[in-house]
Coordinates of C-alpha atoms and ligand atoms in Angstrom, one line a residue:
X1 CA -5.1 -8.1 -7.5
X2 CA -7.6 -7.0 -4.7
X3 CA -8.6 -8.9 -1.8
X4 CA -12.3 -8.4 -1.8
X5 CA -13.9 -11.6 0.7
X6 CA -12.4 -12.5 4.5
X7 CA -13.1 -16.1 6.5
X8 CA -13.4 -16.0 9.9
X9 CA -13.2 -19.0 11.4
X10 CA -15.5 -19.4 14.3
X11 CA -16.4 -23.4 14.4
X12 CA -14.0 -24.5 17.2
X13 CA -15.5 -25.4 20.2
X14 CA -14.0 -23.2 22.9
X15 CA -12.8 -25.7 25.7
X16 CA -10.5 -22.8 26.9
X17 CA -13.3 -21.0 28.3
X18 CA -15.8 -23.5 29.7
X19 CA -18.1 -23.5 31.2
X20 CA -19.2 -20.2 29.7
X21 CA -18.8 -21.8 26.0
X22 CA -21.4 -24.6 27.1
X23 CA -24.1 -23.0 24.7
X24 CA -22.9 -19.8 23.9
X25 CA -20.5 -19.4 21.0
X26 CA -16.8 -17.9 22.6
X27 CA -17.1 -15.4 19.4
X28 CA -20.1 -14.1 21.3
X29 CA -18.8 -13.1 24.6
X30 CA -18.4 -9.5 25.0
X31 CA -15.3 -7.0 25.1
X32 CA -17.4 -4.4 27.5
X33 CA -20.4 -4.2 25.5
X34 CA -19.3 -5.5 21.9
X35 CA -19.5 -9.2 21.1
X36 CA -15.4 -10.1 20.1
X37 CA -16.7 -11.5 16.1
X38 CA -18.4 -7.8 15.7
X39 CA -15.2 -6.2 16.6
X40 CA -13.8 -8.9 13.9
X41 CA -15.6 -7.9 10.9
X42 CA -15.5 -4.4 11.9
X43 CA -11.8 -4.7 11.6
X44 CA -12.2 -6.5 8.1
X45 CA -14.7 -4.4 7.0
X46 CA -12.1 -1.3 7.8
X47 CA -9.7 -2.8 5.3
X48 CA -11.8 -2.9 2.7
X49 CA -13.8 -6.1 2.7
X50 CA -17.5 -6.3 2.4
X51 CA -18.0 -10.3 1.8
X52 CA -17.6 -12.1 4.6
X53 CA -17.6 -16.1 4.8
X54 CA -18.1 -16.9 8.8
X55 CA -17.2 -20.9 9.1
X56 CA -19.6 -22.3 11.7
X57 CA -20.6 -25.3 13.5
X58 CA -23.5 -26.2 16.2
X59 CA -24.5 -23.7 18.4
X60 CA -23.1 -21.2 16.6
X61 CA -26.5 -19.6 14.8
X62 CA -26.2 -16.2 17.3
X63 CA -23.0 -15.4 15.5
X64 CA -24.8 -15.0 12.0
X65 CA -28.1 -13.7 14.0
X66 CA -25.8 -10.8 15.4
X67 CA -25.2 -9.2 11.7
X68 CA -29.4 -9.0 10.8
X69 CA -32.0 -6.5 11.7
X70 CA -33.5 -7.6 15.0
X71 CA -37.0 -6.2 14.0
X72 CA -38.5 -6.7 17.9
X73 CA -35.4 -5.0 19.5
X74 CA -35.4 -2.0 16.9
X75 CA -39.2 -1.6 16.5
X76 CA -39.4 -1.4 20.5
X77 CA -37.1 1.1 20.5
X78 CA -38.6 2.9 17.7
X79 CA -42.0 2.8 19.4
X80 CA -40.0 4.1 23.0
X81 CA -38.6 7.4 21.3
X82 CA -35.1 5.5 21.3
X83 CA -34.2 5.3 17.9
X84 CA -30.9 6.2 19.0
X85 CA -30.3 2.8 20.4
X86 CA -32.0 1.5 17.7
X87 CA -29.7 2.7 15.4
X88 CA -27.0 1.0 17.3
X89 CA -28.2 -2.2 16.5
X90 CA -29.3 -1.8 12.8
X91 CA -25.7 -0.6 12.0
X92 CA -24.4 -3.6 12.5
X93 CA -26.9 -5.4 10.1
X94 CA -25.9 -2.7 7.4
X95 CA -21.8 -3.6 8.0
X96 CA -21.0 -6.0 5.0
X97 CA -22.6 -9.3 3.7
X98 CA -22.4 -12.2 5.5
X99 CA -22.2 -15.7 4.0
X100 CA -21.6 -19.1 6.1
X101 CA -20.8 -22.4 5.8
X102 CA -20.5 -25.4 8.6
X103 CA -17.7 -27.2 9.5
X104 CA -19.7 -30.6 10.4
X105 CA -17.0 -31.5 13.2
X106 CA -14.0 -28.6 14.4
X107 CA -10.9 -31.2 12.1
X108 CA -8.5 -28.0 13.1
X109 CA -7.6 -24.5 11.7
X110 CA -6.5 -25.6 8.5
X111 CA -9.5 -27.6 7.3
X112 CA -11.5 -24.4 8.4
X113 CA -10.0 -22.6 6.1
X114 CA -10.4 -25.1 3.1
X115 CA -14.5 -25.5 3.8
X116 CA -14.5 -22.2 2.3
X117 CA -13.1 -22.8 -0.7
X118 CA -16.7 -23.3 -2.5
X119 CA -17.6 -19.4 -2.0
X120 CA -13.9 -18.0 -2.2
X121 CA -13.3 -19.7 -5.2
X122 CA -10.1 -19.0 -7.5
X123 CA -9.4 -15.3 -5.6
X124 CA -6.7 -14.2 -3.0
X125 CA -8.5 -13.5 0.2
X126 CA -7.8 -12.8 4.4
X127 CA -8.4 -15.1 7.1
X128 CA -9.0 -13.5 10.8
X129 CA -9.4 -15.9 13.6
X130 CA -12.4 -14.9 15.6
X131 CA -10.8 -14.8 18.8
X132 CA -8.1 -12.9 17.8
X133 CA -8.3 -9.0 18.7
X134 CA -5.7 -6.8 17.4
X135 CA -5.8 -2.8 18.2
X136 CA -4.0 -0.9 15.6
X137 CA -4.5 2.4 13.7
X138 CA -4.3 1.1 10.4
X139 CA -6.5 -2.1 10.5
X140 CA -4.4 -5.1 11.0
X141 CA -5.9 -7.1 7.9
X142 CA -5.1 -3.5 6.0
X143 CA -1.6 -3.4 6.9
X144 CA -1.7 -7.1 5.0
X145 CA -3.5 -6.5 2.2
X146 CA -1.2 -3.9 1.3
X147 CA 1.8 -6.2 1.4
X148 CA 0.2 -9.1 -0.4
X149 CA -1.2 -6.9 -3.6
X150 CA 2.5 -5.2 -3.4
X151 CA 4.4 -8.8 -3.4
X152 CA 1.7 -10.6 -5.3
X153 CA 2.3 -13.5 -2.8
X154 CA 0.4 -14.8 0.6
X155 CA 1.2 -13.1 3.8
X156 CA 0.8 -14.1 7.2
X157 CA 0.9 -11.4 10.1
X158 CA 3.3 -12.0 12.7
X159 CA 4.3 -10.4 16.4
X160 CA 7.5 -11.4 18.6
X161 CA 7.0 -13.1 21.3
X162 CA 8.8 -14.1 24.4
X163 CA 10.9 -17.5 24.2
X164 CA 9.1 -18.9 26.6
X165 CA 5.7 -18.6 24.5
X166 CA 6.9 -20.2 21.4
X167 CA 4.9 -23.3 22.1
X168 CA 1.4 -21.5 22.1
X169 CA 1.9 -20.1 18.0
X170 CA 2.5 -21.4 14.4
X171 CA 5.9 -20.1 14.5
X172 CA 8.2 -18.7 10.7
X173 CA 11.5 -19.4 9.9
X174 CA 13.0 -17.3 6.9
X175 CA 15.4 -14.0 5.2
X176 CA 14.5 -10.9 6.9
X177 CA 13.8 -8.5 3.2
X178 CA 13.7 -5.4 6.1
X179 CA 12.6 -4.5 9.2
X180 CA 9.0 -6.0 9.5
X181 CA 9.1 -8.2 6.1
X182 CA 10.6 -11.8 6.2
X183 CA 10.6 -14.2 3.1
X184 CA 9.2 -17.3 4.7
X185 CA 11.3 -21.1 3.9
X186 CA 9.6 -23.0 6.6
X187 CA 6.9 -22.7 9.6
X188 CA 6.7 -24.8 13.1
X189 CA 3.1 -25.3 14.8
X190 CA 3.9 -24.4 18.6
X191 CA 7.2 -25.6 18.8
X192 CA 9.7 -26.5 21.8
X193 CA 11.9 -23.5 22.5
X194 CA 14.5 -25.3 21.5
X195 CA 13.6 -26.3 18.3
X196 CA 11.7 -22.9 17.3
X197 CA 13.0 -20.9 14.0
X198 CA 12.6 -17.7 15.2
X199 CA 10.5 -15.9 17.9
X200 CA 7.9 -14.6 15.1
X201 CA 5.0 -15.6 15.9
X202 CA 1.4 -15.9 14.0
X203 CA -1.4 -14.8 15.9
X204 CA -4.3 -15.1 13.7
X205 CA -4.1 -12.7 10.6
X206 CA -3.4 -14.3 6.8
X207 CA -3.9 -13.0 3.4
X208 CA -3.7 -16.4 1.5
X209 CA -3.6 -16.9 -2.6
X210 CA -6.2 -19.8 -3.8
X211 CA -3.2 -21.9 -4.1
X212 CA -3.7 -22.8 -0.3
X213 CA -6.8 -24.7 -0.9
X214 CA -5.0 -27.4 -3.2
X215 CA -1.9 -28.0 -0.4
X216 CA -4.7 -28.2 2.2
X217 CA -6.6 -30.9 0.1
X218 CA -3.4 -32.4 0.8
X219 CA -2.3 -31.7 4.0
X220 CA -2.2 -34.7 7.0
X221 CA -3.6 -33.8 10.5
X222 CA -0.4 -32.6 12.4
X223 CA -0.6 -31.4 16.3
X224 CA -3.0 -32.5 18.0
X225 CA -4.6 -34.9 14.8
X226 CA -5.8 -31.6 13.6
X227 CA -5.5 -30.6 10.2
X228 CA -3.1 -27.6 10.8
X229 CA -2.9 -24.4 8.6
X230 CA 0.4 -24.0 9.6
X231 CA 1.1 -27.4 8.2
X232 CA -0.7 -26.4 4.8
X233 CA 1.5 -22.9 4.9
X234 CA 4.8 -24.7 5.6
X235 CA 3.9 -26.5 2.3
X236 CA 2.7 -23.2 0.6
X237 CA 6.2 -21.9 1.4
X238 CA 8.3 -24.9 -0.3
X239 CA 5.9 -24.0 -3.4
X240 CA 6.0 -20.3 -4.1
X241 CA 6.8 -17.0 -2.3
X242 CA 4.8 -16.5 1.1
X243 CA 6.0 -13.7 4.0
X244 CA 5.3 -12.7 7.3
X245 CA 4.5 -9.3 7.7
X246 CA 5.3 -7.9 11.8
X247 CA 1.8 -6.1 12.1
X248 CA 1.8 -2.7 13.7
X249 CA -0.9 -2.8 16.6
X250 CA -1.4 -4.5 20.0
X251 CA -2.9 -8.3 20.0
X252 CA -5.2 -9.9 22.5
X253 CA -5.9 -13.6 22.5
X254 CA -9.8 -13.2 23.4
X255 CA -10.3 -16.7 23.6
X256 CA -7.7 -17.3 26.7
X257 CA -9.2 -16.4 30.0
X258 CA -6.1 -13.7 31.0
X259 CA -6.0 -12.2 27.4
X260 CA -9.9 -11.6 27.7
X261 CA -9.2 -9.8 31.0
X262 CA -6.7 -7.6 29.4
X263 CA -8.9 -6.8 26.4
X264 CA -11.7 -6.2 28.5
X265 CA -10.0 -3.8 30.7
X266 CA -8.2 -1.9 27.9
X267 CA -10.7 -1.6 25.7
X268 CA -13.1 -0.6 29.0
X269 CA -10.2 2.1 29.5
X270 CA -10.7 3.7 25.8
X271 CA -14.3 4.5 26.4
X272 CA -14.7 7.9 27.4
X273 CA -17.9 7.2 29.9
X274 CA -16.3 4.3 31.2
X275 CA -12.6 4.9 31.8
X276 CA -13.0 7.1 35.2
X277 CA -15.1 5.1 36.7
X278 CA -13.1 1.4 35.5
X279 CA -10.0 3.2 37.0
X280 CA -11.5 3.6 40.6
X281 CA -13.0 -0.4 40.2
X282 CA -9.3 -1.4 39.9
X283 CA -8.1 0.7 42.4
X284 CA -10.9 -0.5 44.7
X285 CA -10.1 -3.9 43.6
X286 CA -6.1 -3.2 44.6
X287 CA -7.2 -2.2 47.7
X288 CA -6.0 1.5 46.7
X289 CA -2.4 0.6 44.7
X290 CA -2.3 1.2 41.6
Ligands
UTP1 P1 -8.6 -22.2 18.8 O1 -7.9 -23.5 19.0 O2 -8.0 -21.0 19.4 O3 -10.1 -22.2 19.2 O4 -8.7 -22.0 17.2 P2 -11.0 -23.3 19.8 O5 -10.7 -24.7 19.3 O6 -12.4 -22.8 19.7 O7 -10.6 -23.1 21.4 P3 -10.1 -24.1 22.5 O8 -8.6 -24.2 22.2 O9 -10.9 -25.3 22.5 O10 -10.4 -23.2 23.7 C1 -8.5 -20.7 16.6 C2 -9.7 -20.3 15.7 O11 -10.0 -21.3 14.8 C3 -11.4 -21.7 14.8 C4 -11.8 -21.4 16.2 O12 -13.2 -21.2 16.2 C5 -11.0 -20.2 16.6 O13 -11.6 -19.0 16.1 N1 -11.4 -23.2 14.5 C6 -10.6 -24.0 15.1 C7 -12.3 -23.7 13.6 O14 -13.1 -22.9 13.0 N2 -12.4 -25.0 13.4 C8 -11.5 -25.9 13.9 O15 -11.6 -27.1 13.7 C9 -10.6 -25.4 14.9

């Protein structure tokens, strides 16, 4: 079994970050200098993917514009002695192959998922939300793959979170197998703390077996009158073997105002020719704590 094509879902419409979502896709706002969907398929491309299927909707061309040659950009450069920066953005047009298809109107997660179902066809395959960054030495959607060709069997990635936080995730009930693997039985979108099956939560890394697209077929819209992939996996679950995998690596949820700040700033902090000079902004900013 090898996992060989990723979907990233990038057709919702961003009401989270308004009004800077108004015409500009949130997939394209930038951690520092990097747009959030490049450091996306970088991180499936790191595991081993080269086909990628981006779901999109209006006003989301720039996404797919993003991963081609920008001939006016790199010629300019060229011309300018500055091939350097050229190179910068040609790299990214070399990354993998890029394939899309709309969702005509954002019907949730879950029927995201199954509009790609034409180009995955019958073949296991990883989902990574596009406003999901996770920061791990071994790619997150590697760490996955690994258990899903191991188990034979979907996996979702999952973190702990903080009771109070339940409500925000997809959240998995099931037998812990060891320390970071759990057989899933059943899974809760955003439940009430009270009525949560565990504190593992699911934010935005799958690697699902074709099987998903038939229970999504089938699948009612759930929270929200979305249809739900966390619905569709709750129904995957009562069919055959799925587990949830605790990923090793720290999550940002890019497409929530406060998580975006906290990306940007640590990811500002890991550049070399940035991080001296970000540290004396935030101590500026702290009026010299910190
Ligand atoms: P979110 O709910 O986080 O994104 O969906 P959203 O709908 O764009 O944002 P808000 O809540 O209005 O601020 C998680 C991911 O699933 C995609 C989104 O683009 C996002 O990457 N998605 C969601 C779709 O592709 N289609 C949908 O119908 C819903």
């Amino acid at each position: 079994m090898k996992i060989r094509k990723a979907v990233i879902p990038c057709a919702g419409l961003g009401t989270r970050f308004l009004p800077a979502t108004k015409a500009t896709p949130k997939e394209m706002l930038p951690i520092v200098d990097v747009p959030m969907i490049q450091h996306i398929v970088e991180e499936a491309v790191a595991s081993g993917i080269q086909d990628i299927v981006i779901i999109t909707g209006r006003n989301k061309d720039s996404i797919v514009d993003h991963f081609d040659y920008s001939f006016e950009i790199e010629s300019t450069l060229d011309k300018k002695g500055k091939s350097d920066l050229a190179d910068i953005s040609r790299r990214i047009a070399k990354l993998c192959n890029i394939m899309t298809i709309r969702q005509k109107n954002p019907m949730g997660l879950g029927h995201a998922v199954l509009c790609a179902e034409p180009i995955i066809g019958d073949e296991p395959f990883a989902v990574l939300l596009g406003d999901d960054l996770i920061d791990a030495k071994i790619p997150c959607t590697r760490q996955l793959i690994d258990v899903a060709e191991r188990e034979k069997a979907s996996v979702v990635g999952v973190m702990e979170v903080a009771e109070r936080d339940v409500s925000k995730y997809g959240i998995v009930g099931g037998d812990k197998v060891d320390g970071r693997l759990t057989r899933v039985k059943t899974l809760v979108e955003k439940p009430a703390p009270n009525e949560a099956p565990s504190r593992l939560a699911i934010p935005g890394r799958y690697v699902l077996m074709p099987s998903i697209f038939e229970v999504l077929r089938n699948t009612k819209p759930g929270k929200g009158g979305e249809i739900q992939l966390t619905d569709g996996l709750k129904s995957l679950a009562e069919k055959e073997k799925l587990f949830a995998y605790a990923f090793d690596g720290t999550r940002y949820d890019t497409g929530d105002r406060l998580g975006y700040i906290d990306a940007t700033l640590a990811y500002a902090l890991k550049r070399p020719e940035l991080a001296a000079d970000v540290r004396a902004l935030m101590k500026k900013h702290l009026g010299g704590q910190g």
